Amino acid sequence: MDPAIATTAPPAFLSEVVALVAACAFVAYVCHRFGIMPIVSFLLTGALVGPHALRLVRDEALIEAAAELGVILLLFMIGIEFSLAKLARIKRIIFLGGGLQVGLVVALVTGLLALFGVDWRTGVFTGFLVALSSTAIVMKLLMDAGDVSSQEGQAALGILIFQDLAVVAMVLLIPILGGTGVSGWGIVLALGKAAGIVALVLLVARRIMPRVLEAVARTCSQEIFLLSVVGICLGTAFLTSLAGVSLSLGAFLAGLIVSESRFSQMAFGEILPLQILFSATFFVSVGLLLDLSFLVQYPLLVLTVIAAVLAIKFLTTGIGLRVLGYGTGAAACTGLALAQVGEFSFVLERAGRALGLHPAGFEAGGPEAFIGATVTLMIATPFLYRMGESLRRRGAPRRDELVVTEPEQAKRAARPDLRDHVIIAGFGEVGRRLAPVLEDQQIPYVIGTLSPEGAREAERGELQVQRGNYTRQHELTLLGLRAARLLVVADDDFETTRRVVSAARALNPDLPVFARTRLTAEVHDLKEAGADEVVSDEEESLVRLLTRVLEINQIDDEEIRRHQATLRSTSGPVRPREVDMERGVAITMNARFALTEAERQSSCSHTDETNGVSPSAPGCEECLKTGDRWVHLRICMTCGHVGCCDSSPNRHATKHHRATEHPIVKSLEPGDRWAWCYVDQRLL
């Protein structure tokens, strides 16, 4: 063969990759037309193209490597959404609920098999296999349904975290069950090392990682930020795996690290496209294991295993959650969601097989029946979850157990709902001039920016801002694109502007999109991308853009002319307004503050420690002494101390609480009607 021709031949694996991706897209499309969830379509694709059917994919090692990466990225994103504070609030679910579920499954399976004369070691091994659920599938379902923070989502996540922790002990115990010697000291040492790694990860999350991500984000480089986030994800998963902790738990911990930074949603949006691709590969890899011919030959055996697993998992999960005080509907919903066998059980099964351990003691047909039942249950999980949701809806209404922190709650209370608003994508010169005008006209808006400095500048001016890469559909969704009145793309870079316009048009075809660019020659390209109106710097873009934004918000002509004149007479960019101390004097010095009757009747146990108070100063007491400025003001309801909020650089209100242990503060911001208990961590 001609060497020149040989060098152009495609890589050997490419044909399998093409077949896999094409089959995934086709099967997913067909399933979508019939209302079948994407996870099911990916599992079916694996069964269809795998070695037991069409044999289009034979390099299973390649698929398994990509699948492992998919699990890592999925759990990493779950960790980003959850955060350490939320995790601490479900520690009882993790250790009590998860411990009960795993312990009951192992005990029940061992006891049932003992009735049929199966050795206890084999019974315990089989119990290990059945006890684990699929973290990847369950969390993907919860994420897609937006139920990660729901009551059922928290219960499922807590139990799954305990199962991942239990895997460490299971791996160490299997050699003992198989008859090979492993010292008790070796087990204690391995568990201690795993606990140490987890503690180190959590320490890094609190102390180091927020500063690292802040430094990376300042580069405003998508490439550097993405590489850094992926490095954190894979590096943490790798380090925890060295201590015997599963990769999936390591990836979840990596997500918790990133969640402690204010750039967590930006990281989520950057990782999302990769996660979708590799997670699909994971579900396909599970489908590859399914031997359809075995199901046809031994349907009764497989159905018996499926029924047994369903009954055991549903019963034990339900008992564990009922002990924790969950209602019947929530316990049933979570029980059905966790009623499958997990992907890590395949690893345990192979490890046990090498030592002569087989599921239920069946050497011939046992592994095949176990795999067939497991994959079938995974395929059925979305339908079981929907069934559980129906049961839950018939019971008590859902209630979320998570309570967010004071800064988060205050931000929610102060921020307007993202509906019928203007989105400003980019906080350059145009964004800086446009936002104060919208503020002045009381037009609801939100700013999207990739720049940490720009975000901080907007926050200092009390402007509504969202950090993140607004060229991504995820960030545009967070900015409320589907419910917005108008999108103004005010970025200084033409390529970025074009990507934002295209992404926005795909998400909301009916939304008016205005854009600006530097050159008249670029106007046509932006209109081709989907912009309704485009102005260039060569055509007095800012005045024209502002005029159209005010017109679409139905501002009268006189006000429009006033703002036009202001812009034309301004020599430099209009900066966000700073806090007006004189306004603070007028607000605080002539008033007396007390908790309302409704606040006193709340379930907080510290309201009797409050009084009717007068402000100690016309602004933040400490900031006034040093000449600093603040963002928002809080008043202590015990002594009247006025301090700045946690969004301010000095956080004097919180520091006052720590010094005096006075429990409750009240917001002094115009329009705010809330108080906050530091001790109970709740709004009143």
Tab-separated table of N, CA and C in Angstrom, residues 73-157:
chain	number	residue	atom	x	y	z
A	73	LEU	N	-17.791	13.331	35.844
A	73	LEU	CA	-18.314	14.659	35.523
A	73	LEU	C	-19.729	14.853	36.063
A	74	LEU	N	-20.554	13.801	36.006
A	74	LEU	CA	-21.925	13.902	36.510
A	74	LEU	C	-21.929	14.171	38.009
A	75	LEU	N	-21.147	13.400	38.765
A	75	LEU	CA	-21.124	13.584	40.220
A	75	LEU	C	-20.459	14.907	40.595
A	76	PHE	N	-19.514	15.350	39.784
A	76	PHE	CA	-18.887	16.655	40.011
A	76	PHE	C	-19.938	17.758	39.924
A	77	MET	N	-20.803	17.695	38.944
A	77	MET	CA	-21.833	18.723	38.779
A	77	MET	C	-22.880	18.650	39.885
A	78	ILE	N	-23.187	17.443	40.358
A	78	ILE	CA	-24.094	17.311	41.497
A	78	ILE	C	-23.489	17.990	42.723
A	79	GLY	N	-22.182	17.789	42.928
A	79	GLY	CA	-21.505	18.436	44.047
A	79	GLY	C	-21.552	19.943	43.961
A	80	ILE	N	-21.389	20.494	42.745
A	80	ILE	CA	-21.463	21.945	42.560
A	80	ILE	C	-22.830	22.469	42.964
A	81	GLU	N	-23.869	21.749	42.607
A	81	GLU	CA	-25.233	22.211	42.913
A	81	GLU	C	-25.565	22.097	44.398
A	82	PHE	N	-24.837	21.228	45.118
A	82	PHE	CA	-25.273	20.940	46.486
A	82	PHE	C	-24.627	21.860	47.521
A	83	SER	N	-23.307	21.930	47.630
A	83	SER	CA	-22.550	22.768	48.566
A	83	SER	C	-22.402	22.095	49.930
A	84	LEU	N	-21.363	22.502	50.652
A	84	LEU	CA	-21.047	21.915	51.954
A	84	LEU	C	-22.121	22.220	52.992
A	85	ALA	N	-22.667	23.440	52.955
A	85	ALA	CA	-23.689	23.808	53.941
A	85	ALA	C	-24.908	22.904	53.824
A	86	LYS	N	-25.330	22.645	52.591
A	86	LYS	CA	-26.485	21.767	52.387
A	86	LYS	C	-26.154	20.327	52.781
A	87	LEU	N	-24.912	19.894	52.498
A	87	LEU	CA	-24.504	18.536	52.849
A	87	LEU	C	-24.540	18.343	54.360
A	88	ALA	N	-24.080	19.350	55.112
A	88	ALA	CA	-24.076	19.243	56.573
A	88	ALA	C	-25.482	19.077	57.122
A	89	ARG	N	-26.462	19.627	56.426
A	89	ARG	CA	-27.838	19.568	56.906
A	89	ARG	C	-28.477	18.200	56.700
A	90	ILE	N	-27.867	17.337	55.895
A	90	ILE	CA	-28.451	16.003	55.693
A	90	ILE	C	-27.546	14.920	56.263
A	91	LYS	N	-26.661	15.285	57.201
A	91	LYS	CA	-25.746	14.277	57.764
A	91	LYS	C	-26.514	13.156	58.462
A	92	ARG	N	-27.662	13.481	59.027
A	92	ARG	CA	-28.480	12.442	59.685
A	92	ARG	C	-29.012	11.455	58.649
A	93	ILE	N	-29.407	11.974	57.486
A	93	ILE	CA	-29.871	11.089	56.414
A	93	ILE	C	-28.730	10.192	55.945
A	94	ILE	N	-27.538	10.790	55.798
A	94	ILE	CA	-26.393	10.025	55.291
A	94	ILE	C	-26.080	8.856	56.208
A	95	PHE	N	-25.857	9.140	57.492
A	95	PHE	CA	-25.323	8.108	58.372
A	95	PHE	C	-26.400	7.215	58.984
A	96	LEU	N	-27.536	7.792	59.346
A	96	LEU	CA	-28.591	6.959	59.919
A	96	LEU	C	-29.432	6.316	58.818
A	97	GLY	N	-29.944	7.136	57.898
A	97	GLY	CA	-30.758	6.575	56.817
A	97	GLY	C	-29.964	5.643	55.923
A	98	GLY	N	-28.774	6.093	55.474
A	98	GLY	CA	-27.951	5.244	54.622
A	98	GLY	C	-27.462	4.004	55.332
A	99	GLY	N	-27.060	4.161	56.619
A	99	GLY	CA	-26.603	2.992	57.375
A	99	GLY	C	-27.700	1.962	57.552
A	100	LEU	N	-28.911	2.425	57.853
A	100	LEU	CA	-30.036	1.492	57.988
A	100	LEU	C	-30.319	0.770	56.674
A	101	GLN	N	-30.332	1.529	55.577
A	101	GLN	CA	-30.650	0.915	54.280
A	101	GLN	C	-29.641	-0.168	53.908
A	102	VAL	N	-28.345	0.142	53.980
A	102	VAL	CA	-27.318	-0.837	53.608
A	102	VAL	C	-27.322	-2.017	54.575
A	103	GLY	N	-27.382	-1.734	55.888
A	103	GLY	CA	-27.369	-2.815	56.871
A	103	GLY	C	-28.561	-3.747	56.739
A	104	LEU	N	-29.755	-3.166	56.529
A	104	LEU	CA	-30.958	-3.996	56.389
A	104	LEU	C	-30.907	-4.858	55.131
A	105	VAL	N	-30.412	-4.294	54.020
A	105	VAL	CA	-30.328	-5.078	52.784
A	105	VAL	C	-29.395	-6.264	52.973
A	106	VAL	N	-28.197	-6.016	53.518
A	106	VAL	CA	-27.236	-7.109	53.703
A	106	VAL	C	-27.804	-8.169	54.639
A	107	ALA	N	-28.419	-7.748	55.746
A	107	ALA	CA	-28.984	-8.713	56.699
A	107	ALA	C	-30.130	-9.501	56.082
A	108	LEU	N	-31.008	-8.829	55.359
A	108	LEU	CA	-32.168	-9.496	54.771
A	108	LEU	C	-31.762	-10.479	53.691
A	109	VAL	N	-30.852	-10.075	52.815
A	109	VAL	CA	-30.400	-10.975	51.745
A	109	VAL	C	-29.679	-12.183	52.332
A	110	THR	N	-28.815	-11.953	53.320
A	110	THR	CA	-28.088	-13.062	53.949
A	110	THR	C	-29.054	-14.037	54.606
A	111	GLY	N	-30.060	-13.506	55.319
A	111	GLY	CA	-31.036	-14.372	55.969
A	111	GLY	C	-31.881	-15.161	54.988
A	112	LEU	N	-32.343	-14.537	53.913
A	112	LEU	CA	-33.164	-15.241	52.927
A	112	LEU	C	-32.385	-16.357	52.241
A	113	LEU	N	-31.131	-16.064	51.869
A	113	LEU	CA	-30.330	-17.090	51.203
A	113	LEU	C	-29.970	-18.229	52.147
A	114	ALA	N	-29.832	-17.905	53.457
A	114	ALA	CA	-29.532	-18.959	54.434
A	114	ALA	C	-30.667	-19.972	54.523
A	115	LEU	N	-31.899	-19.511	54.291
A	115	LEU	CA	-33.044	-20.429	54.292
A	115	LEU	C	-32.938	-21.479	53.193
A	116	PHE	N	-32.197	-21.137	52.119
A	116	PHE	CA	-32.014	-22.072	51.004
A	116	PHE	C	-30.655	-22.767	51.067
A	117	GLY	N	-30.012	-22.689	52.243
A	117	GLY	CA	-28.761	-23.404	52.434
A	117	GLY	C	-27.534	-22.729	51.865
A	118	VAL	N	-27.621	-21.461	51.539
A	118	VAL	CA	-26.472	-20.737	50.988
A	118	VAL	C	-25.573	-20.280	52.132
A	119	ASP	N	-24.245	-20.464	51.973
A	119	ASP	CA	-23.271	-20.093	52.987
A	119	ASP	C	-23.387	-18.598	53.315
A	120	TRP	N	-23.155	-18.272	54.581
A	120	TRP	CA	-23.331	-16.880	55.016
A	120	TRP	C	-22.380	-15.930	54.298
A	121	ARG	N	-21.168	-16.416	53.963
A	121	ARG	CA	-20.227	-15.544	53.266
A	121	ARG	C	-20.770	-15.154	51.889
A	122	THR	N	-21.315	-16.125	51.198
A	122	THR	CA	-21.931	-15.826	49.902
A	122	THR	C	-23.143	-14.922	50.078
A	123	GLY	N	-23.896	-15.130	51.165
A	123	GLY	CA	-25.052	-14.288	51.434
A	123	GLY	C	-24.666	-12.842	51.659
A	124	VAL	N	-23.599	-12.624	52.453
A	124	VAL	CA	-23.142	-11.257	52.698
A	124	VAL	C	-22.640	-10.623	51.405
A	125	PHE	N	-21.884	-11.401	50.612
A	125	PHE	CA	-21.392	-10.895	49.328
A	125	PHE	C	-22.550	-10.480	48.423
A	126	THR	N	-23.583	-11.324	48.351
A	126	THR	CA	-24.750	-10.992	47.532
A	126	THR	C	-25.471	-9.767	48.088
A	127	GLY	N	-25.511	-9.646	49.415
A	127	GLY	CA	-26.114	-8.466	50.023
A	127	GLY	C	-25.381	-7.188	49.650
A	128	PHE	N	-24.034	-7.284	49.577
A	128	PHE	CA	-23.262	-6.128	49.125
A	128	PHE	C	-23.699	-5.698	47.719
A	129	LEU	N	-23.851	-6.665	46.840
A	129	LEU	CA	-24.216	-6.348	45.454
A	129	LEU	C	-25.581	-5.677	45.385
A	130	VAL	N	-26.534	-6.180	46.166
A	130	VAL	CA	-27.902	-5.673	46.102
A	130	VAL	C	-28.021	-4.320	46.806
A	131	ALA	N	-27.209	-4.094	47.841
A	131	ALA	CA	-27.367	-2.889	48.659
A	131	ALA	C	-27.082	-1.612	47.888
A	132	LEU	N	-26.174	-1.669	46.901
A	132	LEU	CA	-25.762	-0.462	46.189
A	132	LEU	C	-26.785	-0.072	45.125
A	133	SER	N	-26.998	1.214	44.964
A	133	SER	CA	-27.871	1.742	43.902
A	133	SER	C	-27.029	2.539	42.923
A	134	SER	N	-27.612	2.890	41.783
A	134	SER	CA	-26.876	3.608	40.744
A	134	SER	C	-26.886	5.105	41.027
A	135	THR	N	-25.768	5.603	41.554
A	135	THR	CA	-25.647	7.030	41.815
A	135	THR	C	-25.827	7.839	40.532
A	136	ALA	N	-25.200	7.373	39.437
A	136	ALA	CA	-25.240	8.120	38.182
A	136	ALA	C	-26.664	8.258	37.651
A	137	ILE	N	-27.409	7.170	37.635
A	137	ILE	CA	-28.759	7.196	37.064
A	137	ILE	C	-29.711	8.006	37.947
A	138	VAL	N	-29.683	7.751	39.250
A	138	VAL	CA	-30.617	8.428	40.145
A	138	VAL	C	-30.357	9.936	40.160
A	139	MET	N	-29.075	10.320	40.255
A	139	MET	CA	-28.779	11.746	40.316
A	139	MET	C	-29.038	12.432	38.979
A	140	LYS	N	-28.847	11.735	37.873
A	140	LYS	CA	-29.183	12.302	36.576
A	140	LYS	C	-30.691	12.559	36.480
A	141	LEU	N	-31.491	11.621	36.963
A	141	LEU	CA	-32.943	11.809	36.965
A	141	LEU	C	-33.335	13.006	37.829
A	142	LEU	N	-32.748	13.089	39.017
A	142	LEU	CA	-33.075	14.193	39.913
A	142	LEU	C	-32.643	15.529	39.328
A	143	MET	N	-31.466	15.547	38.688
A	143	MET	CA	-30.980	16.792	38.094
A	143	MET	C	-31.894	17.235	36.962
A	144	ASP	N	-32.263	16.310	36.080
A	144	ASP	CA	-33.120	16.662	34.949
A	144	ASP	C	-34.493	17.143	35.406
A	145	ALA	N	-34.970	16.570	36.523
A	145	ALA	CA	-36.293	16.946	37.031
A	145	ALA	C	-36.241	18.164	37.954
A	146	GLY	N	-35.010	18.653	38.258
A	146	GLY	CA	-34.872	19.775	39.175
A	146	GLY	C	-35.210	19.420	40.608
A	147	ASP	N	-35.011	18.133	40.985
A	147	ASP	CA	-35.418	17.660	42.301
A	147	ASP	C	-34.245	17.372	43.226
A	148	VAL	N	-33.035	17.844	42.884
A	148	VAL	CA	-31.874	17.532	43.725
A	148	VAL	C	-32.075	18.067	45.143
A	149	SER	N	-32.699	19.249	45.292
A	149	SER	CA	-32.877	19.860	46.612
A	149	SER	C	-34.241	19.558	47.225
A	150	SER	N	-35.033	18.724	46.578
A	150	SER	CA	-36.327	18.376	47.141
A	150	SER	C	-36.144	17.404	48.304
A	151	GLN	N	-37.218	17.144	49.024
A	151	GLN	CA	-37.162	16.228	50.151
A	151	GLN	C	-36.699	14.844	49.699
A	152	GLU	N	-37.274	14.350	48.583
A	152	GLU	CA	-36.884	13.038	48.075
A	152	GLU	C	-35.461	13.062	47.524
A	153	GLY	N	-35.094	14.180	46.877
A	153	GLY	CA	-33.748	14.294	46.335
A	153	GLY	C	-32.692	14.268	47.424
A	154	GLN	N	-32.945	14.975	48.529
A	154	GLN	CA	-31.998	14.957	49.640
A	154	GLN	C	-31.876	13.566	50.247
A	155	ALA	N	-33.009	12.888	50.405
A	155	ALA	CA	-32.980	11.538	50.973
A	155	ALA	C	-32.193	10.584	50.073
A	156	ALA	N	-32.462	10.658	48.773
A	156	ALA	CA	-31.752	9.785	47.835
A	156	ALA	C	-30.260	10.081	47.837
A	157	LEU	N	-29.899	11.368	47.811
A	157	LEU	CA	-28.484	11.731	47.787
A	157	LEU	C	-27.787	11.290	49.065
